[in-house]
Amino acid sequence: ATTYRLHIAIDLINLSLHQVEVTTDKEGENLDHYTLAAGDVVLIDRGYNQPKTLVPFIDRGGDVVLRYNVHSMNLYEDGEGDDAGRLVKIDWYTRLRKLGKRPSCVPVWLCHGNKRIQGYLHAIPLPEEKAAQARRKAKQRAKDKGRNPSTEALCLSEWVLIFTSLPPEVLCTTTASALYRVRWQVELVIKRLKSLLNVDELRAHKGSKLAELYLHGKLLYAAVLEKMTQSRFANAKRKLDNPRRLTDWRLWKTVA
């Protein structure tokens, strides 16, 4: 099979392609694939729970809004009592049980090497119907692996956890929750690339120059389509911060 990986960044206001990088399927998700600067705010999913790339980016003046995965990245808090004066790893199972199904913002530290970054963990409980659905999925995942789900896993599945370096005065828990749902727009961009431009269909062998040419040619075509829709439908109110009269799906299909 011919397999490559597209790393895509989009502008969530204009819903336009901001940057695309093509790598082999050996390259995973991380912020180093993108050209980012101080003042940028990136909205990213669980695959980016990587202190080695998050800490340097935030330290340079960037900010992140990240779906937190407790199994991929540790967060810390200031110790008390015998642990005073040092950072202590947070046990999220215990902490969430104490919250009592209340949306909360917990100050945390994100660490890598000798650097530590102040951050905030927004914990949002799922409505009971969605929590039940999340528990069923957790049980099925455990069953597929031949084991029973732990009490901790079932508890964690009932929450949406969002880590951010933005202070709550700038991004409160309610807004963080609403903002993260906007990340679905990235999935819609990928779906358009596949459904309208067949970007995932490569008629070449993996590693060949023809495969790279074929894939980059399709991405160039996508960029041209986007520029054409921007110039021809500039007044169609397509920005995400306004009511939209037209969707990018219909525009892309018409122009293509």
Coordinates of C-alpha atoms in Angstrom, one line a residue:
A1 CA 0.0 0.0 0.0
T2 CA 1.1 3.6 -0.7
T3 CA 0.8 5.5 2.6
Y4 CA 1.7 9.1 3.4
R5 CA 0.6 11.4 6.2
L6 CA -0.8 14.9 5.8
H7 CA -0.2 17.3 8.7
I8 CA -2.8 20.1 8.2
A9 CA -3.3 23.4 9.9
I10 CA -6.3 25.6 9.1
D11 CA -7.3 29.1 10.0
L12 CA -10.5 28.5 12.1
I13 CA -11.9 32.0 11.3
N14 CA -11.5 32.0 7.6
L15 CA -11.7 28.1 7.4
S16 CA -8.8 28.1 4.9
L17 CA -5.7 26.0 4.6
H18 CA -2.9 27.6 6.6
Q19 CA -0.2 25.0 6.2
V20 CA 0.1 21.4 4.9
E21 CA 3.2 19.2 5.3
V22 CA 3.6 15.7 3.7
T23 CA 5.6 13.1 5.5
T24 CA 5.9 9.3 5.5
D25 CA 3.6 7.3 7.8
K26 CA 6.5 7.1 10.3
E27 CA 6.1 10.7 11.3
G28 CA 3.6 11.3 14.1
E29 CA 1.7 14.4 15.1
N30 CA 3.7 17.2 16.8
L31 CA 3.9 21.0 16.6
D32 CA 7.3 20.9 14.9
H33 CA 5.5 20.3 11.6
Y34 CA 4.2 23.8 11.5
T35 CA 5.6 27.3 11.3
L36 CA 4.4 29.0 14.4
A37 CA 5.3 32.3 16.1
A38 CA 4.7 34.1 19.3
G39 CA 1.1 35.2 19.7
D40 CA -0.3 32.2 17.8
V41 CA -2.9 30.1 19.5
V42 CA -3.3 26.5 18.3
L43 CA -6.3 24.3 18.9
I44 CA -5.1 20.6 18.9
D45 CA -6.3 17.1 19.7
R46 CA -5.1 14.3 21.9
G47 CA -2.2 13.3 19.6
Y48 CA -0.4 16.5 20.6
N49 CA 0.0 15.6 24.4
Q50 CA 3.8 16.0 24.1
P51 CA 5.6 18.2 26.6
K52 CA 8.8 18.2 24.4
T53 CA 7.0 20.3 21.8
L54 CA 4.4 22.1 23.8
V55 CA 6.7 23.6 26.4
P56 CA 9.2 25.2 23.9
F57 CA 6.3 26.6 21.9
I58 CA 4.5 28.1 24.9
D59 CA 7.9 29.4 26.2
R60 CA 8.4 31.3 22.9
G61 CA 5.1 33.1 23.4
G62 CA 2.5 30.8 21.8
D63 CA -0.5 29.3 23.4
V64 CA -2.4 26.0 23.1
V65 CA -5.9 24.7 23.7
L66 CA -5.5 20.9 23.9
R67 CA -7.7 17.9 24.5
Y68 CA -5.9 16.4 27.4
N69 CA -5.0 12.7 27.7
V70 CA -4.1 11.7 31.2
H71 CA -2.3 8.6 29.9
S72 CA 0.0 10.5 27.5
M73 CA 1.1 13.5 29.6
N74 CA 1.5 14.3 33.3
L75 CA 0.4 17.5 34.8
Y76 CA 1.6 18.7 38.3
E77 CA 0.5 21.0 41.1
D78 CA 2.3 22.6 44.1
G79 CA 2.7 20.1 46.9
E80 CA 1.4 20.6 50.4
G81 CA 2.4 19.3 53.9
D82 CA 5.3 16.9 53.5
D83 CA 5.4 17.7 49.8
A84 CA 5.6 21.5 50.2
G85 CA 8.2 23.1 48.0
R86 CA 8.0 20.6 45.2
L87 CA 5.7 19.7 42.4
V88 CA 3.4 16.7 42.7
K89 CA 1.8 14.7 39.9
I90 CA -1.9 15.1 39.8
D91 CA -4.1 12.0 40.2
W92 CA -7.0 12.9 38.0
Y93 CA -9.2 10.1 39.0
T94 CA -9.1 11.2 42.6
R95 CA -9.4 14.9 41.7
L96 CA -12.4 14.5 39.3
R97 CA -14.3 12.5 42.0
K98 CA -13.9 15.4 44.3
L99 CA -15.3 17.9 41.8
G100 CA -18.7 16.2 42.0
K101 CA -19.7 16.6 38.4
R102 CA -19.1 20.4 38.4
P103 CA -17.3 22.1 35.6
S104 CA -14.0 23.4 37.0
C105 CA -10.7 25.1 36.2
V106 CA -7.7 23.6 37.9
P107 CA -4.3 25.5 37.9
V108 CA -1.5 23.1 36.8
W109 CA 2.1 22.9 35.8
L110 CA 3.4 21.4 32.6
C111 CA 7.0 20.3 32.8
H112 CA 9.8 19.3 30.4
G113 CA 13.5 19.2 31.3
N114 CA 14.2 22.1 33.6
K115 CA 11.3 24.2 32.3
R116 CA 7.9 24.4 33.8
I117 CA 4.9 26.2 32.3
Q118 CA 1.8 27.5 34.1
G119 CA -1.4 26.1 32.6
Y120 CA -5.0 25.4 33.4
L121 CA -7.0 22.2 33.1
H122 CA -10.7 22.7 32.3
A123 CA -12.8 19.7 33.4
I124 CA -16.2 19.5 31.8
P125 CA -18.6 16.6 32.8
L126 CA -20.5 15.0 30.0
P127 CA -24.3 15.1 30.2
E128 CA -25.6 11.7 31.5
E129 CA -26.7 10.5 28.1
K130 CA -23.3 11.1 26.5
A131 CA -21.5 9.9 29.7
A132 CA -23.4 6.6 29.3
Q133 CA -22.3 6.4 25.7
A134 CA -18.7 7.1 26.6
R135 CA -18.8 4.4 29.3
R136 CA -20.1 1.9 26.7
K137 CA -17.2 2.8 24.3
A138 CA -14.7 2.4 27.1
K139 CA -16.1 -1.0 28.0
Q140 CA -15.9 -2.1 24.3
R141 CA -12.3 -0.9 23.9
A142 CA -11.4 -2.9 27.0
K143 CA -13.3 -5.9 25.7
D144 CA -11.5 -5.7 22.4
K145 CA -8.2 -5.9 24.3
G146 CA -9.4 -8.9 26.3
R147 CA -9.8 -7.2 29.7
N148 CA -12.3 -5.5 31.9
P149 CA -12.4 -1.7 32.1
S150 CA -10.9 -0.2 35.2
T151 CA -13.0 2.0 37.5
E152 CA -10.6 4.8 36.7
A153 CA -11.0 4.5 33.0
L154 CA -14.8 4.5 33.3
C155 CA -14.7 7.6 35.5
L156 CA -12.3 9.5 33.1
S157 CA -14.5 8.6 30.1
E158 CA -17.3 10.8 31.6
W159 CA -15.3 14.0 31.4
V160 CA -13.9 16.3 28.7
L161 CA -10.5 17.5 29.8
I162 CA -9.0 20.6 28.1
F163 CA -5.5 21.9 28.9
T164 CA -4.6 25.4 27.9
S165 CA -1.9 27.9 28.6
L166 CA -4.4 30.8 28.4
P167 CA -5.5 32.1 31.8
P168 CA -9.2 31.8 32.7
E169 CA -9.6 35.5 32.5
V170 CA -9.0 35.1 28.8
L171 CA -10.5 31.6 28.2
C172 CA -13.1 30.5 30.8
T173 CA -14.3 26.9 31.1
T174 CA -17.5 27.4 29.1
T175 CA -15.6 29.1 26.2
A176 CA -12.9 26.5 26.3
S177 CA -15.5 23.8 25.9
A178 CA -17.2 25.6 23.0
L179 CA -13.9 26.4 21.3
Y180 CA -12.7 22.8 21.3
R181 CA -15.8 21.7 19.5
V182 CA -14.8 24.0 16.6
R183 CA -11.8 21.6 16.0
W184 CA -14.2 19.4 14.1
Q185 CA -13.7 21.8 11.2
V186 CA -10.3 20.2 10.6
E187 CA -12.0 16.9 10.1
L188 CA -14.3 18.5 7.6
V189 CA -11.4 19.9 5.6
I190 CA -9.8 16.4 5.4
K191 CA -13.2 14.9 4.4
R192 CA -13.5 17.5 1.5
L193 CA -9.9 16.7 0.3
K194 CA -10.8 13.0 0.2
S195 CA -14.3 13.1 -1.1
L196 CA -14.0 16.0 -3.7
L197 CA -10.3 15.7 -4.7
N198 CA -9.6 12.1 -3.9
V199 CA -6.4 13.1 -2.2
D200 CA -6.1 9.7 -0.6
E201 CA -6.0 7.8 -3.9
L202 CA -2.4 7.6 -5.1
R203 CA -1.6 5.8 -8.3
A204 CA 2.0 5.2 -7.5
H205 CA 4.3 3.1 -5.4
K206 CA 5.4 4.3 -1.9
G207 CA 8.6 6.1 -1.9
S208 CA 8.6 6.9 -5.6
K209 CA 9.1 10.4 -7.0
L210 CA 5.8 9.9 -8.9
A211 CA 3.9 9.4 -5.6
E212 CA 5.3 12.7 -4.2
L213 CA 4.5 14.5 -7.5
Y214 CA 1.0 13.1 -7.6
L215 CA 0.2 14.0 -4.0
H216 CA 1.8 17.5 -4.1
G217 CA -0.1 18.1 -7.4
K218 CA -3.4 17.4 -5.7
L219 CA -2.5 19.7 -2.8
L220 CA -1.6 22.5 -5.3
Y221 CA -5.0 21.9 -6.9
A222 CA -6.7 22.2 -3.5
A223 CA -4.8 25.5 -2.8
V224 CA -5.9 26.9 -6.2
L225 CA -9.6 25.9 -5.5
E226 CA -9.4 27.6 -2.2
K227 CA -8.0 30.8 -3.7
M228 CA -10.7 30.8 -6.3
T229 CA -13.5 30.4 -3.8
Q230 CA -12.1 33.2 -1.7
S231 CA -11.9 35.6 -4.7
R232 CA -15.3 34.6 -6.3
F233 CA -17.3 34.3 -3.1
A234 CA -15.7 36.9 -0.9
N235 CA -19.1 38.2 0.2
A236 CA -20.7 34.9 1.0
K237 CA -20.1 35.3 4.8
R238 CA -18.1 32.1 5.1
K239 CA -16.2 33.0 8.2
L240 CA -16.8 30.9 11.3
D241 CA -17.4 34.0 13.5
N242 CA -20.5 35.0 11.4
P243 CA -23.6 33.2 10.3
R244 CA -22.6 31.3 7.1
R245 CA -24.8 31.4 3.9
L246 CA -22.7 28.9 2.1
T247 CA -20.6 26.0 3.2
D248 CA -17.1 25.3 1.9
W249 CA -18.3 21.9 0.8
R250 CA -20.7 23.3 -1.8
L251 CA -18.3 26.0 -2.9
W252 CA -15.4 23.6 -3.4
K253 CA -17.7 21.2 -5.4
T254 CA -19.0 23.9 -7.6
V255 CA -15.6 25.4 -8.4
A256 CA -13.9 22.0 -8.8

